[in-house]
Amino acid sequence: MKTEELESLGKPYRIFAEFLEDDALRQFTDAMRLDCVVKGALMPDAHSGYTLPIGAVVAVDGIVFPSFVGYDIGCGMCALPTTFEAGEVKEKAKAIFDGIYKAVPVGFSHNQKNTDWDYSGLPRTAKMQEIFDKNGLRQIGSLGGGNHFAEVGADETGKVWVVIHSGSRGIGHAAASHYMRLASGDGKAREGHFGFDVNETNGIDYIADLGFCLELALENRREIMRRIESVIAANCAGFGDWDALINRNHNHAELKDGLWIHRKGATHAESGMMGVIPGNMRDGSFIVRGKGNADALWSSSHGAGRVLGRKEAQRTLNMEQFTQAMSGVVALVTAETLDESPFAYKSIYDIIESQVQYGMIEKVCHIRPIINIKG
């Protein structure tokens, strides 16, 4: 991994990834070349994406870059501890699995009617309202596809958790596309180093609508969580501890100490801040506590990171290994979800341990899945 050009820029940066493709390093270096980018970090799960690598964090002076946040604005994790008994959940797992798929639209599906959400007090532009009016309320409570998931699992003490990974759905994608078109200046939603001055109209508007999409993504995860809690409660005794809900998004930009911290596939991890880092369908998720590592720009990984792209995974992995790996988990184990096989990802155990060693996070608990829901 050649970092000579990065070194020659004279800007502070850290690469926490042990294995990194050349393309991801090139993308990171290209971003660090920009005069407005003053500091950067690559998380242990970093891999190539578009414009900026997935797992990259950059501190920017006076400019916001829609492409550095990405299309799924506010995509992130929620984890809810509950009082359900793990044994009873395992006993009723198939019924709960079927009930969740009935209650929560997945993939490209959304609800057939609006979900209630009072967003009247949230700042937003007229364009954001126009985008949301199309079917925004019908998308709240829908999971999406790809690596988005819902899980019911238990930690080392037997406590049952519900874990959600989802974002702002088509609304966030439409908003991001709109601002990428504006930023590129040619009417095309081009992925490149096109940004807005935060003190000018487009920058002010993007920041407002970014905030709206972050709230939308959180409400989407809350609604999914409410529905899953209801399904479990219809089969088992117990309830969710909503006062202890953890929410961390990993696609956003925030102002800190006068700089705009852009996180693209990276979890906010200030000192004492609770977070959720998922692994894969088999290995579940870790609840972690941030340690406020300044070299990591107060961030941690957002998952294990892929070692195989989706097409490569579909081409090279086999169903027999996938099926064996998922033994004991009630999940959608089919040819359609083969690209989400555990073998398509880096080891979540190695990723977590490296971050503990680097002083980015501390482990709180490990949630192993009983039920996994995919789009």
Tab-separated table of C-alpha atoms in Angstrom:
chain	number	residue	atom	x	y	z
A	1	MET	CA	0.000	0.000	0.000
A	2	LYS	CA	1.740	3.122	-1.251
A	3	THR	CA	1.092	6.189	0.884
A	4	GLU	CA	3.909	8.412	-0.389
A	5	GLU	CA	1.528	10.876	-1.995
A	6	LEU	CA	-0.551	11.104	1.167
A	7	GLU	CA	2.598	11.794	3.169
A	8	SER	CA	3.658	14.500	0.712
A	9	LEU	CA	0.425	16.431	1.330
A	10	GLY	CA	1.553	17.202	4.870
A	11	LYS	CA	-1.931	16.753	6.336
A	12	PRO	CA	-2.713	14.628	9.392
A	13	TYR	CA	-4.346	11.291	8.560
A	14	ARG	CA	-4.615	7.750	9.950
A	15	ILE	CA	-5.306	4.493	8.166
A	16	PHE	CA	-6.654	1.944	10.627
A	17	ALA	CA	-7.434	-0.657	7.944
A	18	GLU	CA	-4.984	-3.549	7.874
A	19	PHE	CA	-6.111	-4.594	4.397
A	20	LEU	CA	-7.084	-1.897	1.899
A	21	GLU	CA	-7.588	-2.063	-1.869
A	22	ASP	CA	-5.531	0.268	-4.018
A	23	ASP	CA	-8.729	1.855	-5.310
A	24	ALA	CA	-9.850	2.786	-1.788
A	25	LEU	CA	-6.475	4.372	-1.069
A	26	ARG	CA	-6.672	6.294	-4.355
A	27	GLN	CA	-10.135	7.616	-3.476
A	28	PHE	CA	-8.955	8.676	-0.032
A	29	THR	CA	-5.848	10.358	-1.442
A	30	ASP	CA	-7.916	12.230	-4.040
A	31	ALA	CA	-10.136	13.619	-1.291
A	32	MET	CA	-7.161	14.562	0.903
A	33	ARG	CA	-5.690	16.565	-1.986
A	34	LEU	CA	-8.536	19.084	-1.751
A	35	ASP	CA	-7.448	22.327	-0.074
A	36	CYS	CA	-10.569	22.369	2.117
A	37	VAL	CA	-9.953	18.846	3.487
A	38	VAL	CA	-7.667	19.273	6.482
A	39	LYS	CA	-7.637	15.838	8.133
A	40	GLY	CA	-8.772	12.304	7.368
A	41	ALA	CA	-9.057	8.751	8.679
A	42	LEU	CA	-9.915	5.338	7.253
A	43	MET	CA	-11.677	2.915	9.565
A	44	PRO	CA	-10.663	-0.766	9.929
A	45	ASP	CA	-13.570	-1.872	7.685
A	46	ALA	CA	-12.753	0.605	4.898
A	47	HIS	CA	-13.154	-0.422	1.268
A	48	SER	CA	-13.671	1.338	-2.052
A	49	GLY	CA	-16.958	3.069	-2.758
A	50	TYR	CA	-17.683	6.092	-4.927
A	51	THR	CA	-15.814	9.407	-4.598
A	52	LEU	CA	-14.914	8.681	-0.962
A	53	PRO	CA	-14.259	5.145	0.344
A	54	ILE	CA	-16.790	3.452	2.565
A	55	GLY	CA	-15.333	3.728	6.054
A	56	ALA	CA	-13.763	7.141	5.450
A	57	VAL	CA	-13.980	10.203	7.695
A	58	VAL	CA	-12.742	13.620	6.584
A	59	ALA	CA	-12.696	16.998	8.331
A	60	VAL	CA	-13.525	19.819	5.909
A	61	ASP	CA	-13.210	23.579	6.300
A	62	GLY	CA	-16.239	25.569	5.119
A	63	ILE	CA	-17.554	23.111	2.506
A	64	VAL	CA	-20.091	20.279	2.610
A	65	PHE	CA	-19.901	17.490	0.035
A	66	PRO	CA	-23.111	15.544	-0.689
A	67	SER	CA	-21.047	12.756	-2.290
A	68	PHE	CA	-18.991	12.407	0.916
A	69	VAL	CA	-22.198	11.593	2.821
A	70	GLY	CA	-23.678	9.448	0.064
A	71	TYR	CA	-27.119	8.530	-1.176
A	72	ASP	CA	-28.526	6.849	1.942
A	73	ILE	CA	-28.404	9.897	4.205
A	74	GLY	CA	-28.710	8.916	7.851
A	75	CYS	CA	-28.276	5.199	7.257
A	76	GLY	CA	-27.390	3.718	10.608
A	77	MET	CA	-28.092	1.390	13.498
A	78	CYS	CA	-30.555	1.151	16.352
A	79	ALA	CA	-30.402	-1.408	19.144
A	80	LEU	CA	-33.138	-1.955	21.721
A	81	PRO	CA	-32.616	-4.080	24.858
A	82	THR	CA	-35.725	-5.972	25.962
A	83	THR	CA	-37.135	-8.117	28.761
A	84	PHE	CA	-38.076	-11.012	26.450
A	85	GLU	CA	-36.654	-14.402	27.427
A	86	ALA	CA	-34.117	-15.815	24.979
A	87	GLY	CA	-35.402	-19.373	25.389
A	88	GLU	CA	-38.966	-18.392	24.553
A	89	VAL	CA	-37.824	-16.293	21.567
A	90	LYS	CA	-35.871	-19.286	20.224
A	91	GLU	CA	-38.891	-21.529	20.727
A	92	LYS	CA	-41.156	-19.113	18.826
A	93	ALA	CA	-38.484	-17.981	16.327
A	94	LYS	CA	-40.203	-19.191	13.154
A	95	ALA	CA	-43.511	-17.545	14.088
A	96	ILE	CA	-41.709	-14.303	14.946
A	97	PHE	CA	-39.703	-14.486	11.691
A	98	ASP	CA	-42.890	-14.896	9.631
A	99	GLY	CA	-44.649	-12.144	11.597
A	100	ILE	CA	-41.861	-9.628	11.008
A	101	TYR	CA	-41.944	-10.191	7.262
A	102	LYS	CA	-45.695	-9.493	7.342
A	103	ALA	CA	-45.280	-6.349	9.452
A	104	VAL	CA	-42.198	-4.783	7.833
A	105	PRO	CA	-41.876	-4.206	4.059
A	106	VAL	CA	-38.439	-5.179	2.741
A	107	GLY	CA	-36.475	-4.630	-0.459
A	108	PHE	CA	-38.114	-2.100	-2.776
A	109	SER	CA	-41.493	-2.496	-1.037
A	110	HIS	CA	-43.094	0.129	1.172
A	111	ASN	CA	-46.322	0.432	3.157
A	112	GLN	CA	-49.678	0.588	1.439
A	113	LYS	CA	-50.773	3.486	3.629
A	114	ASN	CA	-49.117	6.363	5.447
A	115	THR	CA	-47.334	5.887	8.772
A	116	ASP	CA	-48.049	8.587	11.357
A	117	TRP	CA	-45.113	10.943	11.978
A	118	ASP	CA	-45.250	14.515	13.222
A	119	TYR	CA	-42.372	16.235	11.430
A	120	SER	CA	-43.906	19.715	11.519
A	121	GLY	CA	-41.112	21.174	13.647
A	122	LEU	CA	-38.217	19.955	11.505
A	123	PRO	CA	-36.454	22.528	9.278
A	124	ARG	CA	-36.513	21.639	5.578
A	125	THR	CA	-36.616	23.305	2.183
A	126	ALA	CA	-39.545	23.432	-0.218
A	127	LYS	CA	-37.666	20.942	-2.421
A	128	MET	CA	-37.305	18.527	0.480
A	129	GLN	CA	-41.033	18.835	1.172
A	130	GLU	CA	-41.781	18.156	-2.490
A	131	ILE	CA	-39.653	14.999	-2.419
A	132	PHE	CA	-41.179	13.823	0.853
A	133	ASP	CA	-44.762	14.469	-0.267
A	134	LYS	CA	-44.529	11.816	-2.988
A	135	ASN	CA	-44.599	8.820	-0.643
A	136	GLY	CA	-42.427	9.660	2.358
A	137	LEU	CA	-44.931	8.613	4.998
A	138	ARG	CA	-45.425	5.278	3.237
A	139	GLN	CA	-41.711	4.531	3.401
A	140	ILE	CA	-41.445	4.965	7.172
A	141	GLY	CA	-41.277	1.490	8.707
A	142	SER	CA	-39.723	-0.199	5.654
A	143	LEU	CA	-36.355	-1.917	5.804
A	144	GLY	CA	-34.866	-1.731	2.315
A	145	GLY	CA	-32.496	-4.273	0.784
A	146	GLY	CA	-28.789	-4.937	0.337
A	147	ASN	CA	-27.014	-5.012	3.690
A	148	HIS	CA	-29.971	-3.516	5.558
A	149	PHE	CA	-31.333	-5.934	8.125
A	150	ALA	CA	-33.319	-6.489	11.291
A	151	GLU	CA	-32.224	-8.998	13.908
A	152	VAL	CA	-33.476	-10.440	17.149
A	153	GLY	CA	-30.642	-11.890	19.196
A	154	ALA	CA	-29.224	-12.443	22.672
A	155	ASP	CA	-26.028	-11.227	24.346
A	156	GLU	CA	-23.689	-13.141	26.666
A	157	THR	CA	-26.017	-12.621	29.650
A	158	GLY	CA	-29.083	-13.883	27.781
A	159	LYS	CA	-30.593	-10.415	27.326
A	160	VAL	CA	-32.619	-10.226	24.124
A	161	TRP	CA	-31.999	-7.293	21.786
A	162	VAL	CA	-33.608	-6.044	18.599
A	163	VAL	CA	-31.083	-4.564	16.156
A	164	ILE	CA	-31.988	-2.543	13.041
A	165	HIS	CA	-29.817	-1.368	10.125
A	166	SER	CA	-31.683	0.936	7.750
A	167	GLY	CA	-31.737	4.528	6.516
A	168	SER	CA	-33.799	7.247	4.870
A	169	ARG	CA	-34.968	4.956	2.061
A	170	GLY	CA	-35.886	6.475	-1.329
A	171	ILE	CA	-36.442	9.911	0.193
A	172	GLY	CA	-32.812	10.266	1.240
A	173	HIS	CA	-31.666	8.943	-2.131
A	174	ALA	CA	-33.805	11.493	-3.980
A	175	ALA	CA	-32.544	14.338	-1.774
A	176	ALA	CA	-28.910	13.288	-2.242
A	177	SER	CA	-29.394	13.014	-6.020
A	178	HIS	CA	-30.932	16.498	-6.116
A	179	TYR	CA	-27.981	18.067	-4.290
A	180	MET	CA	-25.395	16.118	-6.277
A	181	ARG	CA	-26.950	17.523	-9.444
A	182	LEU	CA	-26.776	21.031	-8.009
A	183	ALA	CA	-23.197	20.566	-6.838
A	184	SER	CA	-21.916	19.195	-10.150
A	185	GLY	CA	-23.293	22.224	-11.977
A	186	ASP	CA	-24.262	20.274	-15.097
A	187	GLY	CA	-27.629	18.866	-14.026
A	188	LYS	CA	-26.285	15.345	-13.500
A	189	ALA	CA	-26.041	13.548	-10.170
A	190	ARG	CA	-22.336	12.930	-10.664
A	191	GLU	CA	-20.229	11.344	-7.991
A	192	GLY	CA	-17.246	13.619	-7.560
A	193	HIS	CA	-15.628	16.296	-5.438
A	194	PHE	CA	-18.447	18.792	-5.851
A	195	GLY	CA	-19.397	20.694	-2.718
A	196	PHE	CA	-21.214	23.722	-1.345
A	197	ASP	CA	-19.974	26.685	0.656
A	198	VAL	CA	-21.742	26.303	4.006
A	199	ASN	CA	-22.508	30.046	4.094
A	200	GLU	CA	-24.194	30.146	0.687
A	201	THR	CA	-27.767	29.183	-0.201
A	202	ASN	CA	-27.140	25.686	-1.554
A	203	GLY	CA	-24.923	24.805	1.406
A	204	ILE	CA	-27.445	26.127	3.926
A	205	ASP	CA	-30.236	24.224	2.154
A	206	TYR	CA	-28.269	20.988	2.010
A	207	ILE	CA	-27.445	21.152	5.718
A	208	ALA	CA	-31.135	21.704	6.560
A	209	ASP	CA	-32.304	18.808	4.383
A	210	LEU	CA	-29.479	16.595	5.619
A	211	GLY	CA	-30.844	17.181	9.129
A	212	PHE	CA	-34.360	16.322	7.999
A	213	CYS	CA	-33.174	13.069	6.417
A	214	LEU	CA	-31.278	12.138	9.589
A	215	GLU	CA	-34.500	12.496	11.581
A	216	LEU	CA	-36.427	10.586	8.914
A	217	ALA	CA	-33.935	7.705	9.050
A	218	LEU	CA	-34.196	7.567	12.846
A	219	GLU	CA	-37.991	7.574	12.726
A	220	ASN	CA	-37.873	4.794	10.128
A	221	ARG	CA	-35.736	2.637	12.423
A	222	ARG	CA	-37.958	3.438	15.414
A	223	GLU	CA	-41.071	2.415	13.496
A	224	ILE	CA	-39.468	-0.844	12.362
A	225	MET	CA	-38.443	-1.432	15.966
A	226	ARG	CA	-41.986	-0.777	17.232
A	227	ARG	CA	-43.434	-3.262	14.767
A	228	ILE	CA	-40.899	-5.955	15.613
A	229	GLU	CA	-41.461	-5.434	19.332
A	230	SER	CA	-45.198	-5.933	18.743
A	231	VAL	CA	-44.605	-9.145	16.787
A	232	ILE	CA	-42.386	-10.589	19.520
A	233	ALA	CA	-44.866	-9.485	22.224
A	234	ALA	CA	-47.644	-11.336	20.378
A	235	ASN	CA	-45.626	-14.540	20.819
A	236	CYS	CA	-43.608	-14.002	24.032
A	237	ALA	CA	-43.937	-12.197	27.348
A	238	GLY	CA	-41.920	-8.990	27.637
A	239	PHE	CA	-41.286	-5.553	26.169
A	240	GLY	CA	-38.548	-3.226	24.930
A	241	ASP	CA	-36.599	-0.873	27.204
A	242	TRP	CA	-37.074	2.248	25.084
A	243	ASP	CA	-35.219	4.483	27.541
A	244	ALA	CA	-32.066	2.515	26.672
A	245	LEU	CA	-32.482	2.674	22.866
A	246	ILE	CA	-29.145	3.201	21.079
A	247	ASN	CA	-29.119	5.132	17.797
A	248	ARG	CA	-26.014	5.894	15.712
A	249	ASN	CA	-26.073	6.808	12.050
A	250	HIS	CA	-23.005	6.334	9.869
A	251	ASN	CA	-23.692	8.501	6.783
A	252	HIS	CA	-23.718	12.159	7.791
A	253	ALA	CA	-21.850	15.437	8.187
A	254	GLU	CA	-21.656	17.365	11.451
A	255	LEU	CA	-19.988	20.579	12.607
A	256	LYS	CA	-17.307	20.051	15.276
A	257	ASP	CA	-14.697	22.606	16.373
A	258	GLY	CA	-15.314	24.704	13.270
A	259	LEU	CA	-14.871	21.828	10.784
A	260	TRP	CA	-17.448	19.700	8.969
A	261	ILE	CA	-16.807	16.057	9.844
A	262	HIS	CA	-18.085	13.897	6.977
A	263	ARG	CA	-18.637	10.236	7.851
A	264	LYS	CA	-19.339	7.799	5.037
A	265	GLY	CA	-19.849	4.365	6.475
A	266	ALA	CA	-18.313	5.296	9.829
A	267	THR	CA	-19.880	5.380	13.301
A	268	HIS	CA	-19.752	8.458	15.517
A	269	ALA	CA	-17.744	7.418	18.600
A	270	GLU	CA	-17.231	10.316	21.025
A	271	SER	CA	-16.048	9.435	24.532
A	272	GLY	CA	-18.823	7.521	26.320
A	273	MET	CA	-21.078	7.443	23.253
A	274	MET	CA	-22.898	4.127	22.791
A	275	GLY	CA	-22.767	2.510	19.365
A	276	VAL	CA	-23.661	-0.589	17.385
A	277	ILE	CA	-21.241	-2.324	15.011
A	278	PRO	CA	-22.759	-5.190	13.005
A	279	GLY	CA	-20.835	-8.113	11.566
A	280	ASN	CA	-22.825	-10.417	9.307
A	281	MET	CA	-25.889	-12.663	9.279
A	282	ARG	CA	-24.143	-15.338	11.348
A	283	ASP	CA	-22.000	-13.371	13.784
A	284	GLY	CA	-24.442	-10.663	14.821
A	285	SER	CA	-23.573	-7.259	16.269
A	286	PHE	CA	-21.466	-5.675	19.000
A	287	ILE	CA	-22.657	-2.979	21.377
A	288	VAL	CA	-19.693	-0.661	21.947
A	289	ARG	CA	-18.803	2.511	23.821
A	290	GLY	CA	-16.775	5.212	22.074
A	291	LYS	CA	-13.497	6.457	23.502
A	292	GLY	CA	-13.261	9.723	21.568
A	293	ASN	CA	-10.122	8.917	19.571
A	294	ALA	CA	-9.120	12.193	17.876
A	295	ASP	CA	-6.843	10.408	15.375
A	296	ALA	CA	-9.932	8.500	14.196
A	297	LEU	CA	-11.869	11.793	14.054
A	298	TRP	CA	-14.074	10.554	16.913
A	299	SER	CA	-15.278	7.624	14.832
A	300	SER	CA	-15.253	3.842	14.581
A	301	SER	CA	-16.112	1.291	11.918
A	302	HIS	CA	-19.727	0.816	10.845
A	303	GLY	CA	-19.421	-2.931	10.309
A	304	ALA	CA	-17.052	-5.653	9.230
A	305	GLY	CA	-16.501	-4.392	5.693
A	306	ARG	CA	-16.809	-6.473	2.558
A	307	VAL	CA	-14.051	-8.654	1.128
A	308	LEU	CA	-16.190	-9.657	-1.856
A	309	GLY	CA	-18.373	-7.353	-3.938
A	310	ARG	CA	-21.967	-8.438	-4.428
A	311	LYS	CA	-21.482	-9.791	-7.950
A	312	GLU	CA	-18.258	-11.541	-6.992
A	313	ALA	CA	-19.938	-13.093	-3.957
A	314	GLN	CA	-22.806	-14.391	-6.066
A	315	ARG	CA	-20.312	-15.814	-8.567
A	316	THR	CA	-17.813	-17.431	-6.191
A	317	LEU	CA	-19.664	-18.444	-3.013
A	318	ASN	CA	-21.817	-21.554	-2.756
A	319	MET	CA	-25.130	-22.258	-1.072
A	320	GLU	CA	-23.914	-25.321	0.832
A	321	GLN	CA	-21.345	-23.291	2.807
A	322	PHE	CA	-23.854	-20.480	3.319
A	323	THR	CA	-26.509	-22.886	4.633
A	324	GLN	CA	-24.071	-24.590	7.000
A	325	ALA	CA	-22.786	-21.259	8.321
A	326	MET	CA	-26.326	-20.106	9.148
A	327	SER	CA	-27.253	-23.214	11.118
A	328	GLY	CA	-29.168	-22.216	14.246
A	329	VAL	CA	-30.326	-18.847	12.902
A	330	VAL	CA	-33.819	-18.461	11.451
A	331	ALA	CA	-33.064	-16.443	8.330
A	332	LEU	CA	-33.688	-16.073	4.604
A	333	VAL	CA	-30.870	-18.274	3.323
A	334	THR	CA	-31.396	-18.347	-0.440
A	335	ALA	CA	-29.543	-17.681	-3.687
A	336	GLU	CA	-30.920	-14.121	-3.531
A	337	THR	CA	-29.164	-13.441	-0.206
A	338	LEU	CA	-25.922	-15.270	-1.053
A	339	ASP	CA	-24.156	-11.907	-1.496
A	340	GLU	CA	-24.830	-11.298	2.221
A	341	SER	CA	-23.184	-14.571	3.264
A	342	PRO	CA	-20.755	-14.283	6.204
A	343	PHE	CA	-17.972	-15.240	3.777
A	344	ALA	CA	-18.485	-11.978	1.841
A	345	TYR	CA	-17.279	-9.962	4.866
A	346	LYS	CA	-14.103	-9.416	6.879
A	347	SER	CA	-13.971	-10.974	10.350
A	348	ILE	CA	-16.017	-8.781	12.698
A	349	TYR	CA	-13.977	-10.177	15.609
A	350	ASP	CA	-10.719	-8.896	14.090
A	351	ILE	CA	-12.338	-5.531	13.299
A	352	ILE	CA	-13.601	-5.079	16.873
A	353	GLU	CA	-10.325	-6.180	18.491
A	354	SER	CA	-8.271	-3.814	16.345
A	355	GLN	CA	-10.453	-0.877	17.402
A	356	VAL	CA	-10.130	-1.821	21.059
A	357	GLN	CA	-6.344	-1.902	20.631
A	358	TYR	CA	-6.334	1.480	18.874
A	359	GLY	CA	-8.384	3.026	21.678
A	360	MET	CA	-11.370	3.821	19.443
A	361	ILE	CA	-13.998	1.819	21.345
A	362	GLU	CA	-14.552	-0.593	24.184
A	363	LYS	CA	-16.754	-3.669	23.912
A	364	VAL	CA	-19.954	-3.732	25.943
A	365	CYS	CA	-21.595	-6.926	24.690
A	366	HIS	CA	-21.943	-9.238	21.681
A	367	ILE	CA	-25.428	-9.966	20.340
A	368	ARG	CA	-25.671	-13.285	18.511
A	369	PRO	CA	-28.644	-13.577	16.152
A	370	ILE	CA	-31.623	-15.839	16.756
A	371	ILE	CA	-33.630	-14.330	13.875
A	372	ASN	CA	-32.302	-12.400	10.877
A	373	ILE	CA	-34.466	-10.403	8.459
A	374	LYS	CA	-33.125	-9.355	5.030
A	375	GLY	CA	-34.640	-7.548	2.075
